[in-house]
PDB file of C-alpha atoms in Angstrom:
ATOM      1  CA  MET A   1      -6.105  25.439  -1.796  1.00 32.00           C
ATOM      2  CA  VAL A   2      -3.232  23.695  -3.473  1.00 31.00           C
ATOM      3  CA  LYS A   3      -0.909  26.722  -2.826  1.00 35.00           C
ATOM      4  CA  LYS A   4      -2.040  26.896   0.707  1.00 34.00           C
ATOM      5  CA  VAL A   5      -1.332  23.313   1.300  1.00 31.00           C
ATOM      6  CA  GLN A   6       2.087  23.271  -0.314  1.00 32.00           C
ATOM      7  CA  ALA A   7       3.072  26.193   2.046  1.00 35.00           C
ATOM      8  CA  ILE A   8       2.982  23.721   5.167  1.00 32.00           C
ATOM      9  CA  PRO A   9       6.381  22.693   5.964  1.00 32.00           C
ATOM     10  CA  MET A  10       5.519  18.905   5.874  1.00 32.00           C
ATOM     11  CA  VAL A  11       4.214  19.258   2.367  1.00 31.00           C
ATOM     12  CA  GLU A  12       7.571  20.912   1.354  1.00 28.00           C
ATOM     13  CA  ARG A  13       9.473  18.150   3.128  1.00 30.00           C
ATOM     14  CA  LEU A  14       7.843  15.318   1.304  1.00 31.00           C
ATOM     15  CA  GLY A  15       8.103  16.996  -1.902  1.00 30.00           C
ATOM     16  CA  LEU A  16       4.554  16.212  -2.841  1.00 29.00           C
ATOM     17  CA  GLY A  17       3.261  17.483  -6.425  1.00 30.00           C
ATOM     18  CA  GLU A  18       0.001  19.665  -6.830  1.00 32.00           C
ATOM     19  CA  ASP A  19      -1.803  16.444  -7.542  1.00 39.00           C
ATOM     20  CA  ILE A  20      -1.570  14.989  -4.216  1.00 51.00           C
ATOM     21  CA  PRO A  21      -1.949  17.624  -1.718  1.00 53.00           C
ATOM     22  CA  CYS A  22      -2.104  16.686   2.232  1.00 64.00           C
ATOM     23  CA  ASP A  23      -5.802  17.613   2.188  1.00 59.00           C
ATOM     24  CA  ILE A  24      -7.820  15.114   4.517  1.00 60.00           C
ATOM     25  CA  ASP A  25     -10.880  16.794   3.227  1.00 61.00           C
ATOM     26  CA  LEU A  26     -10.564  14.652   0.093  1.00 58.00           C
ATOM     27  CA  TYR A  27     -10.845  11.430   2.175  1.00 60.00           C
ATOM     28  CA  GLU A  28     -13.615  12.752   4.567  1.00 58.00           C
ATOM     29  CA  GLN A  29     -15.845  13.520   1.631  1.00 55.00           C
ATOM     30  CA  ARG A  30     -15.395  10.351  -0.170  1.00 57.00           C
ATOM     31  CA  ARG A  31     -15.325   8.395   3.171  1.00 84.00           C
ATOM     32  CA  MET A  32     -12.684   5.712   2.016  1.00 86.00           C
ATOM     33  CA  ALA A  33      -8.906   5.873   1.415  1.00 89.00           C
ATOM     34  CA  GLY A  34      -6.492   3.254   0.156  1.00 92.00           C
ATOM     35  CA  SER A  35      -3.797   2.461  -2.417  1.00 92.00           C
ATOM     36  CA  PHE A  36      -3.432   0.428  -5.511  1.00 91.00           C
ATOM     37  CA  LEU A  37      -0.270  -1.067  -7.182  1.00 91.00           C
ATOM     38  CA  GLN A  38      -1.165  -0.864 -10.788  1.00 87.00           C
ATOM     39  CA  SER A  39       0.280  -3.248 -13.513  1.00 83.00           C
ATOM     40  CA  PRO A  40      -0.550  -3.538 -17.088  1.00 81.00           C
ATOM     41  CA  VAL A  41      -1.485  -7.197 -17.494  1.00 80.00           C
ATOM     42  CA  GLY A  42       1.707  -9.165 -18.956  1.00 71.00           C
ATOM     43  CA  THR A  43       4.084  -6.254 -18.102  1.00 71.00           C
ATOM     44  CA  PRO A  44       6.602  -6.461 -15.342  1.00 69.00           C
ATOM     45  CA  GLY A  45       6.752  -3.845 -12.531  1.00 71.00           C
ATOM     46  CA  GLY A  46       4.114  -1.536 -11.581  1.00 77.00           C
ATOM     47  CA  ALA A  47       3.164   2.159 -10.527  1.00 83.00           C
ATOM     48  CA  LEU A  48       1.467   2.996  -7.110  1.00 87.00           C
ATOM     49  CA  GLN A  49      -1.649   5.070  -7.002  1.00 87.00           C
ATOM     50  CA  TYR A  50      -3.671   6.599  -4.033  1.00 87.00           C
ATOM     51  CA  VAL A  51      -7.266   5.576  -3.841  1.00 87.00           C
ATOM     52  CA  THR A  52     -10.274   7.353  -2.549  1.00 85.00           C
ATOM     53  CA  GLY A  53     -14.109   6.060  -2.838  1.00 85.00           C
ATOM     54  CA  LYS A  54     -17.393   5.463  -1.324  1.00 86.00           C
ATOM     55  CA  PRO A  55     -18.593   2.508   0.557  1.00 86.00           C
ATOM     56  CA  SER A  56     -21.836   0.560   0.709  1.00 82.00           C
ATOM     57  CA  LYS A  57     -23.952   0.180   3.823  1.00 74.00           C
ATOM     58  CA  ALA A  58     -22.118  -3.350   4.455  1.00 69.00           C
ATOM     59  CA  PRO A  59     -19.725  -1.656   4.403  1.00 76.00           C
ATOM     60  CA  LEU A  60     -17.836  -2.805   1.271  1.00 79.00           C
ATOM     61  CA  PRO A  61     -16.421  -0.589  -1.486  1.00 85.00           C
ATOM     62  CA  ARG A  62     -19.140   0.756  -3.869  1.00 82.00           C
ATOM     63  CA  LYS A  63     -17.265   3.184  -5.729  1.00 82.00           C
ATOM     64  CA  LEU A  64     -13.449   3.579  -6.363  1.00 84.00           C
ATOM     65  CA  VAL A  65     -11.633   6.626  -7.560  1.00 84.00           C
ATOM     66  CA  LEU A  66      -8.202   5.774  -8.751  1.00 80.00           C
ATOM     67  CA  GLU A  67      -5.842   8.546  -9.944  1.00 70.00           C
ATOM     68  CA  GLU A  68      -6.738   7.770 -13.612  1.00 70.00           C
ATOM     69  CA  SER A  69     -10.216   5.832 -13.347  1.00 78.00           C
ATOM     70  CA  LYS A  70     -13.313   5.547 -11.677  1.00 84.00           C
ATOM     71  CA  ILE A  71     -14.752   2.118 -10.839  1.00 83.00           C
ATOM     72  CA  LYS A  72     -18.541   2.430 -10.094  1.00 85.00           C
ATOM     73  CA  ARG A  73     -21.294  -0.017  -9.064  1.00 82.00           C
ATOM     74  CA  LEU A  74     -19.206  -2.386  -7.368  1.00 81.00           C
ATOM     75  CA  SER A  75     -21.248  -4.976  -5.866  1.00 80.00           C
ATOM     76  CA  PRO A  76     -20.402  -8.239  -3.722  1.00 76.00           C
ATOM     77  CA  GLN A  77     -21.139 -11.577  -5.384  1.00 76.00           C
ATOM     78  CA  GLU A  78     -20.584 -15.059  -3.696  1.00 69.00           C
ATOM     79  CA  GLN A  79     -17.726 -16.918  -4.967  1.00 68.00           C
ATOM     80  CA  ASP A  80     -16.154 -20.026  -3.451  1.00 65.00           C
ATOM     81  CA  GLY A  81     -17.362 -18.564  -0.010  1.00 65.00           C
ATOM     82  CA  GLU A  82     -15.852 -15.043  -0.409  1.00 70.00           C
ATOM     83  CA  ALA A  83     -17.359 -11.746  -1.591  1.00 71.00           C
ATOM     84  CA  VAL A  84     -15.894 -10.994  -4.822  1.00 82.00           C
ATOM     85  CA  LEU A  85     -16.727  -7.335  -5.982  1.00 84.00           C
ATOM     86  CA  LYS A  86     -17.782  -6.853  -9.674  1.00 84.00           C
ATOM     87  CA  GLY A  87     -18.212  -3.325 -11.318  1.00 79.00           C
ATOM     88  CA  SER A  88     -17.964  -1.188 -14.292  1.00 82.00           C
ATOM     89  CA  LYS A  89     -15.035  -1.337 -16.499  1.00 81.00           C
ATOM     90  CA  LYS A  90     -14.907  -4.974 -16.274  1.00 84.00           C
ATOM     91  CA  ALA A  91     -13.769  -4.774 -12.738  1.00 84.00           C
ATOM     92  CA  THR A  92     -13.200  -7.736 -10.340  1.00 86.00           C
ATOM     93  CA  ALA A  93     -11.817  -7.379  -6.888  1.00 87.00           C
ATOM     94  CA  GLU A  94     -10.945 -10.905  -5.172  1.00 87.00           C
ATOM     95  CA  PRO A  95     -10.183 -10.790  -1.271  1.00 89.00           C
ATOM     96  CA  ILE A  96      -6.466 -11.647  -0.993  1.00 92.00           C
ATOM     97  CA  ALA A  97      -6.361 -14.784   1.444  1.00 90.00           C
ATOM     98  CA  GLY A  98      -4.676 -13.795   4.783  1.00 90.00           C
ATOM     99  CA  LEU A  99      -5.159 -10.435   4.594  1.00 92.00           C
ATOM    100  CA  GLY A 100      -8.361  -8.538   6.174  1.00 82.00           C
ATOM    101  CA  GLU A 101     -11.231  -9.836   7.755  1.00 78.00           C
ATOM    102  CA  LYS A 102     -14.160 -11.531   5.656  1.00 70.00           C
ATOM    103  CA  ASP A 103     -16.709  -8.989   4.161  1.00 72.00           C
ATOM    104  CA  VAL A 104     -15.584  -6.055   6.131  1.00 80.00           C
ATOM    105  CA  LEU A 105     -13.330  -3.016   5.538  1.00 88.00           C
ATOM    106  CA  PRO A 106     -10.464  -2.327   5.589  1.00 92.00           C
ATOM    107  CA  GLN A 107      -9.839  -5.143   3.116  1.00 91.00           C
ATOM    108  CA  ALA A 108      -7.255  -6.037   0.561  1.00 94.00           C
ATOM    109  CA  TYR A 109      -8.165  -7.152  -2.859  1.00 92.00           C
ATOM    110  CA  GLN A 110      -6.510  -8.330  -6.123  1.00 90.00           C
ATOM    111  CA  LEU A 111      -8.153  -5.927  -8.435  1.00 91.00           C
ATOM    112  CA  SER A 112      -8.430  -6.336 -12.292  1.00 89.00           C
ATOM    113  CA  TYR A 113      -9.990  -3.784 -14.617  1.00 89.00           C
ATOM    114  CA  ARG A 114     -10.085  -2.358 -18.207  1.00 85.00           C
ATOM    115  CA  ALA A 115      -9.429   1.127 -19.030  1.00 84.00           C
ATOM    116  CA  VAL A 116      -8.591   2.922 -22.498  1.00 79.00           C
ATOM    117  CA  LYS A 117      -8.460  -0.680 -23.909  1.00 84.00           C
ATOM    118  CA  VAL A 118      -5.734  -1.800 -21.550  1.00 85.00           C
ATOM    119  CA  ASP A 119      -6.158  -4.433 -18.914  1.00 86.00           C
ATOM    120  CA  TYR A 120      -4.762  -3.875 -15.508  1.00 88.00           C
ATOM    121  CA  LYS A 121      -4.388  -5.688 -12.338  1.00 90.00           C
ATOM    122  CA  GLY A 122      -2.822  -5.552  -9.026  1.00 91.00           C
ATOM    123  CA  PRO A 123      -2.979  -5.473  -5.153  1.00 94.00           C
ATOM    124  CA  LEU A 124      -5.499  -2.831  -3.809  1.00 93.00           C
ATOM    125  CA  VAL A 125      -5.965  -2.088  -0.209  1.00 95.00           C
ATOM    126  CA  VAL A 126      -9.012  -0.018   1.001  1.00 92.00           C
ATOM    127  CA  GLY A 127     -10.839   1.265   4.302  1.00 92.00           C
ATOM    128  CA  LEU A 128     -12.839   3.652   5.763  1.00 91.00           C
ATOM    129  CA  SER A 129     -10.801   7.151   6.351  1.00 91.00           C
ATOM    130  CA  PRO A 130     -10.547   8.673   9.649  1.00 91.00           C
ATOM    131  CA  THR A 131     -11.484  12.104  10.076  1.00 88.00           C
ATOM    132  CA  ALA A 132      -8.826  15.033  10.842  1.00 85.00           C
ATOM    133  CA  GLN A 133      -9.820  15.153  14.507  1.00 87.00           C
ATOM    134  CA  GLU A 134      -9.161  11.434  14.665  1.00 90.00           C
ATOM    135  CA  ILE A 135      -5.493  11.744  13.647  1.00 91.00           C
ATOM    136  CA  PRO A 136      -3.328  12.302  16.624  1.00 93.00           C
ATOM    137  CA  GLN A 137      -0.871  15.472  16.315  1.00 91.00           C
ATOM    138  CA  SER A 138       1.445  14.111  19.057  1.00 94.00           C
ATOM    139  CA  GLY A 139       2.707  10.601  20.175  1.00 94.00           C
ATOM    140  CA  GLN A 140       3.270   7.664  18.058  1.00 94.00           C
ATOM    141  CA  ALA A 141       1.640   4.162  17.355  1.00 95.00           C
ATOM    142  CA  ALA A 142       2.910   0.708  16.318  1.00 96.00           C
ATOM    143  CA  MET A 143       0.732  -1.337  13.853  1.00 96.00           C
ATOM    144  CA  SER A 144       1.650  -4.811  12.829  1.00 96.00           C
ATOM    145  CA  GLY A 145       0.070  -7.602  10.619  1.00 96.00           C
ATOM    146  CA  PRO A 146       0.662  -9.760   7.673  1.00 97.00           C
ATOM    147  CA  VAL A 147       2.527  -8.642   4.518  1.00 98.00           C
ATOM    148  CA  LYS A 148       2.818 -10.610   1.257  1.00 98.00           C
ATOM    149  CA  ILE A 149       5.659  -9.964  -1.242  1.00 97.00           C
ATOM    150  CA  SER A 150       6.654 -11.032  -4.721  1.00 95.00           C
ATOM    151  CA  PHE A 151      10.516 -10.919  -5.409  1.00 94.00           C
ATOM    152  CA  THR A 152      11.664 -11.205  -8.897  1.00 92.00           C
ATOM    153  CA  SER A 153      15.200 -11.373  -9.902  1.00 88.00           C
ATOM    154  CA  THR A 154      17.231 -11.997 -13.225  1.00 85.00           C
ATOM    155  CA  ASP A 155      20.827 -13.719 -13.254  1.00 83.00           C
ATOM    156  CA  ALA A 156      23.838 -12.929 -15.348  1.00 80.00           C
ATOM    157  CA  ASP A 157      22.298 -15.657 -17.949  1.00 84.00           C
ATOM    158  CA  GLY A 158      19.210 -13.715 -18.299  1.00 83.00           C
ATOM    159  CA  VAL A 159      17.098 -16.546 -16.208  1.00 88.00           C
ATOM    160  CA  THR A 160      14.368 -15.006 -14.281  1.00 89.00           C
ATOM    161  CA  SER A 161      12.846 -16.399 -11.038  1.00 92.00           C
ATOM    162  CA  THR A 162      10.097 -15.038  -8.774  1.00 93.00           C
ATOM    163  CA  THR A 163       9.298 -15.994  -5.103  1.00 96.00           C
ATOM    164  CA  GLU A 164       6.085 -15.372  -3.441  1.00 96.00           C
ATOM    165  CA  ALA A 165       6.384 -15.166   0.442  1.00 97.00           C
ATOM    166  CA  THR A 166       4.352 -13.900   3.422  1.00 98.00           C
ATOM    167  CA  GLY A 167       5.657 -12.347   6.515  1.00 97.00           C
ATOM    168  CA  THR A 168       4.968 -10.044   9.182  1.00 97.00           C
ATOM    169  CA  PHE A 169       5.286  -6.159   9.001  1.00 98.00           C
ATOM    170  CA  ARG A 170       5.627  -3.460  11.829  1.00 98.00           C
ATOM    171  CA  LEU A 171       5.123   0.152  11.133  1.00 97.00           C
ATOM    172  CA  LEU A 172       5.870   2.743  13.649  1.00 97.00           C
ATOM    173  CA  ILE A 173       4.107   5.922  13.133  1.00 96.00           C
ATOM    174  CA  GLY A 174       5.520   9.094  14.765  1.00 96.00           C
ATOM    175  CA  TYR A 175       2.571  11.708  14.931  1.00 94.00           C
ATOM    176  CA  GLY A 176       4.746  14.438  16.506  1.00 92.00           C
ATOM    177  CA  THR A 177       7.838  14.185  14.076  1.00 92.00           C
ATOM    178  CA  GLY A 178       5.314  13.417  10.974  1.00 91.00           C
ATOM    179  CA  ARG A 179       7.444  10.444  10.106  1.00 93.00           C
ATOM    180  CA  ALA A 180       7.109   6.718  10.254  1.00 95.00           C
ATOM    181  CA  ALA A 181       9.307   3.597   9.789  1.00 96.00           C
ATOM    182  CA  PHE A 182       8.366   0.106   8.021  1.00 97.00           C
ATOM    183  CA  SER A 183       9.825  -3.206   8.461  1.00 97.00           C
ATOM    184  CA  ALA A 184       8.885  -6.652   7.149  1.00 98.00           C
ATOM    185  CA  SER A 185      10.661 -10.070   8.362  1.00 97.00           C
ATOM    186  CA  ASP A 186       9.782 -13.622   9.415  1.00 97.00           C
ATOM    187  CA  PHE A 187       8.881 -14.601   5.926  1.00 98.00           C
ATOM    188  CA  THR A 188       7.722 -17.942   4.828  1.00 97.00           C
ATOM    189  CA  VAL A 189       8.202 -18.951   0.979  1.00 97.00           C
ATOM    190  CA  ASP A 190       4.650 -19.783  -0.634  1.00 96.00           C
ATOM    191  CA  SER A 191       6.487 -20.628  -3.851  1.00 96.00           C
ATOM    192  CA  GLY A 192       9.626 -20.175  -5.716  1.00 94.00           C
ATOM    193  CA  PRO A 193      13.270 -20.195  -4.322  1.00 94.00           C
ATOM    194  CA  ASP A 194      14.513 -19.017  -0.852  1.00 94.00           C
ATOM    195  CA  LEU A 195      14.685 -15.350  -0.414  1.00 95.00           C
ATOM    196  CA  PRO A 196      18.213 -13.573  -0.489  1.00 93.00           C
ATOM    197  CA  PHE A 197      17.162 -11.449   2.654  1.00 95.00           C
ATOM    198  CA  ALA A 198      15.588 -12.019   5.998  1.00 96.00           C
ATOM    199  CA  LYS A 199      14.248  -8.452   6.658  1.00 97.00           C
ATOM    200  CA  LEU A 200      13.290  -5.384   4.479  1.00 96.00           C
ATOM    201  CA  SER A 201      13.438  -1.970   6.224  1.00 95.00           C
ATOM    202  CA  TRP A 202      12.065   1.374   5.121  1.00 95.00           C
ATOM    203  CA  SER A 203      13.054   4.555   7.030  1.00 93.00           C
ATOM    204  CA  ARG A 204      11.724   8.329   6.887  1.00 93.00           C
ATOM    205  CA  LEU A 205       8.409   7.819   5.273  1.00 94.00           C
ATOM    206  CA  GLY A 206       6.137  10.659   5.682  1.00 92.00           C
ATOM    207  CA  ILE A 207       2.593  11.056   7.257  1.00 91.00           C
ATOM    208  CA  CYS A 208      -0.024  12.779   4.775  1.00 85.00           C
ATOM    209  CA  ALA A 209      -3.348  13.146   6.233  1.00 83.00           C
ATOM    210  CA  PRO A 210      -4.359   9.529   6.511  1.00 89.00           C
ATOM    211  CA  ARG A 211      -1.714   8.526   4.047  1.00 91.00           C
ATOM    212  CA  ILE A 212       1.836   7.134   4.968  1.00 93.00           C
ATOM    213  CA  VAL A 213       4.051   7.604   1.813  1.00 92.00           C
ATOM    214  CA  SER A 214       7.462   7.837   0.442  1.00 88.00           C
ATOM    215  CA  SER A 215       6.996  10.701  -2.165  1.00 72.00           C
ATOM    216  CA  GLY A 216      10.461   9.732  -3.510  1.00 67.00           C
ATOM    217  CA  GLN A 217      12.003  10.069  -0.092  1.00 71.00           C
ATOM    218  CA  GLY A 218      13.167   7.540   2.621  1.00 75.00           C
ATOM    219  CA  GLY A 219      15.504   4.974   2.442  1.00 84.00           C
ATOM    220  CA  THR A 220      15.467   0.898   2.175  1.00 88.00           C
ATOM    221  CA  SER A 221      17.627  -1.731   3.272  1.00 89.00           C
ATOM    222  CA  PHE A 222      17.844  -5.323   3.212  1.00 92.00           C
ATOM    223  CA  THR A 223      19.322  -7.395   5.900  1.00 94.00           C
ATOM    224  CA  SER A 224      20.243 -11.281   6.272  1.00 93.00           C
ATOM    225  CA  ALA A 225      19.305 -13.464   9.230  1.00 92.00           C
ATOM    226  CA  ASP A 226      22.400 -12.413  11.110  1.00 92.00           C
ATOM    227  CA  GLY A 227      21.883  -8.848  10.651  1.00 89.00           C
ATOM    228  CA  GLY A 228      24.452  -8.302   7.755  1.00 91.00           C
ATOM    229  CA  ARG A 229      23.663  -5.944   4.818  1.00 90.00           C
ATOM    230  CA  VAL A 230      22.348  -7.722   1.804  1.00 88.00           C
ATOM    231  CA  ALA A 231      23.382  -5.402  -1.532  1.00 81.00           C
ATOM    232  CA  LEU A 232      20.206  -6.285  -3.566  1.00 80.00           C
ATOM    233  CA  ILE A 233      18.525  -2.989  -5.002  1.00 74.00           C
ATOM    234  CA  ASP A 234      20.543   0.054  -4.102  1.00 62.00           C
ATOM    235  CA  PRO A 235      19.946   3.307  -6.014  1.00 58.00           C
ATOM    236  CA  GLY A 236      23.639   4.240  -5.359  1.00 61.00           C
ATOM    237  CA  THR A 237      24.935   1.266  -7.556  1.00 60.00           C
ATOM    238  CA  ASP A 238      21.868   0.778  -9.601  1.00 64.00           C
ATOM    239  CA  PRO A 239      21.022   4.538 -10.574  1.00 63.00           C
ATOM    240  CA  ALA A 240      17.692   3.146 -12.603  1.00 66.00           C
ATOM    241  CA  ALA A 241      16.226   1.773  -9.137  1.00 74.00           C
ATOM    242  CA  THR A 242      12.803   3.256  -8.058  1.00 81.00           C
ATOM    243  CA  MET A 243      11.251   3.040  -4.533  1.00 86.00           C
ATOM    244  CA  ALA A 244       7.563   4.045  -3.707  1.00 90.00           C
ATOM    245  CA  PHE A 245       5.517   3.489  -0.608  1.00 94.00           C
ATOM    246  CA  GLU A 246       1.684   4.368  -0.467  1.00 93.00           C
ATOM    247  CA  SER A 247      -0.101   3.233   2.438  1.00 94.00           C
ATOM    248  CA  SER A 248      -3.290   4.475   4.518  1.00 94.00           C
ATOM    249  CA  GLN A 249      -4.385   4.681   8.209  1.00 95.00           C
ATOM    250  CA  PHE A 250      -7.969   3.512   8.570  1.00 94.00           C
ATOM    251  CA  ALA A 251     -10.644   4.412  11.065  1.00 92.00           C
ATOM    252  CA  ALA A 252     -10.843   2.125  14.138  1.00 90.00           C
ATOM    253  CA  SER A 253     -14.112   0.021  14.775  1.00 86.00           C
ATOM    254  CA  GLU A 254     -14.716   2.079  17.744  1.00 86.00           C
ATOM    255  CA  ARG A 255     -15.250   5.880  16.743  1.00 83.00           C
ATOM    256  CA  PRO A 256     -14.378   8.609  17.522  1.00 87.00           C
ATOM    257  CA  GLY A 257     -10.827   7.490  18.146  1.00 89.00           C
ATOM    258  CA  PRO A 258      -7.441   7.402  16.522  1.00 92.00           C
ATOM    259  CA  PRO A 259      -6.709   5.280  13.582  1.00 94.00           C
ATOM    260  CA  GLY A 260      -7.226   1.357  14.272  1.00 94.00           C
ATOM    261  CA  SER A 261      -5.434  -0.215  11.123  1.00 95.00           C
ATOM    262  CA  VAL A 262      -2.982   0.549   8.409  1.00 97.00           C
ATOM    263  CA  GLY A 263      -2.519  -1.104   4.922  1.00 97.00           C
ATOM    264  CA  GLY A 264      -0.911  -0.377   1.639  1.00 96.00           C
ATOM    265  CA  VAL A 265       1.336  -1.199  -1.086  1.00 96.00           C
ATOM    266  CA  PHE A 266       4.990  -0.736  -1.865  1.00 94.00           C
ATOM    267  CA  ALA A 267       7.391  -1.421  -4.911  1.00 92.00           C
ATOM    268  CA  ILE A 268      11.396  -1.404  -4.986  1.00 90.00           C
ATOM    269  CA  GLN A 269      12.267  -1.735  -8.670  1.00 86.00           C
ATOM    270  CA  GLY A 270      15.926  -2.309 -10.149  1.00 83.00           C
ATOM    271  CA  ASN A 271      17.431  -3.672 -13.261  1.00 82.00           C
ATOM    272  CA  ALA A 272      18.003  -7.028 -12.011  1.00 82.00           C
ATOM    273  CA  ALA A 273      15.641  -7.280  -9.161  1.00 88.00           C
ATOM    274  CA  SER A 274      12.441  -6.159  -7.559  1.00 90.00           C
ATOM    275  CA  VAL A 275      10.121  -6.291  -4.650  1.00 93.00           C
ATOM    276  CA  MET A 276       6.409  -5.665  -4.618  1.00 94.00           C
ATOM    277  CA  GLY A 277       4.320  -5.924  -1.433  1.00 96.00           C
ATOM    278  CA  VAL A 278       0.958  -5.638  -0.008  1.00 97.00           C
ATOM    279  CA  PHE A 279       0.231  -5.498   3.734  1.00 98.00           C
ATOM    280  CA  LEU A 280      -2.704  -4.912   6.078  1.00 97.00           C
ATOM    281  CA  SER A 281      -2.810  -4.727   9.879  1.00 94.00           C
ATOM    282  CA  LYS A 282      -5.492  -6.115  12.076  1.00 77.00           C
ATOM    283  CA  ASP A 283      -7.789  -3.565  13.481  1.00 68.00           C
ATOM    284  CA  SER A 284      -7.315  -2.141  17.007  1.00 60.00           C
ATOM    285  CA  PRO A 285     -10.253  -0.830  18.674  1.00 51.00           C
TER     286      PRO A 285
END
């Protein structure tokens, strides 16, 4: 199956490894798709993972399959008026305020759990996967909604500051070309100093079954309010910089039909600055 999938031109263009084939059967069988930005507690930075799983009848996540761990027996518990999920591996998933509708999928959570004696945390976005027949083969779609970012920078004196901000994202999905473009702007600072940029753009993302991913390709740019380029995290000047984008399209509330929403996580990490983000659009029936 892997060799057959890798022979598809789109897979070759994306440069996907054998462990992440563009095989929608994986998501159809487990019924859920999503993404997770995993960070060891107390350690800066993070690694992106794709997520599958099975929902409960609610529907809410009942089982999550991360790339390296399985979290089982997730069940909602009322906490401050919200359905907080608790499960195996000391897992707790708390809804992220402002992302997603209450107690329904798709949903964005702040997930924490323990695996191999290490505590992990990070934003998780998960929802019901569309089927292969529901993903268009031509045309395009535009989806938008709230995005939350965390920007961390270190100055020449070694002083580190962090800004938490909320903005609006737009994702243009080209089903015919197999490419997508992401942008985030209109930020409001929730805490910390002002952001040094007004807009973040990410081009040449790839479509991989329900997923929209970077897979080591694509390009990012930061611009100011007047449209000028902001030299912030550039692999050309910062060879250590890494960029990763992992997201999924989710089934619409009215089925069968094309995907109704999209959500995911991203990370742009350099030596002196980093941007971590989580986003989730509103469902479009």
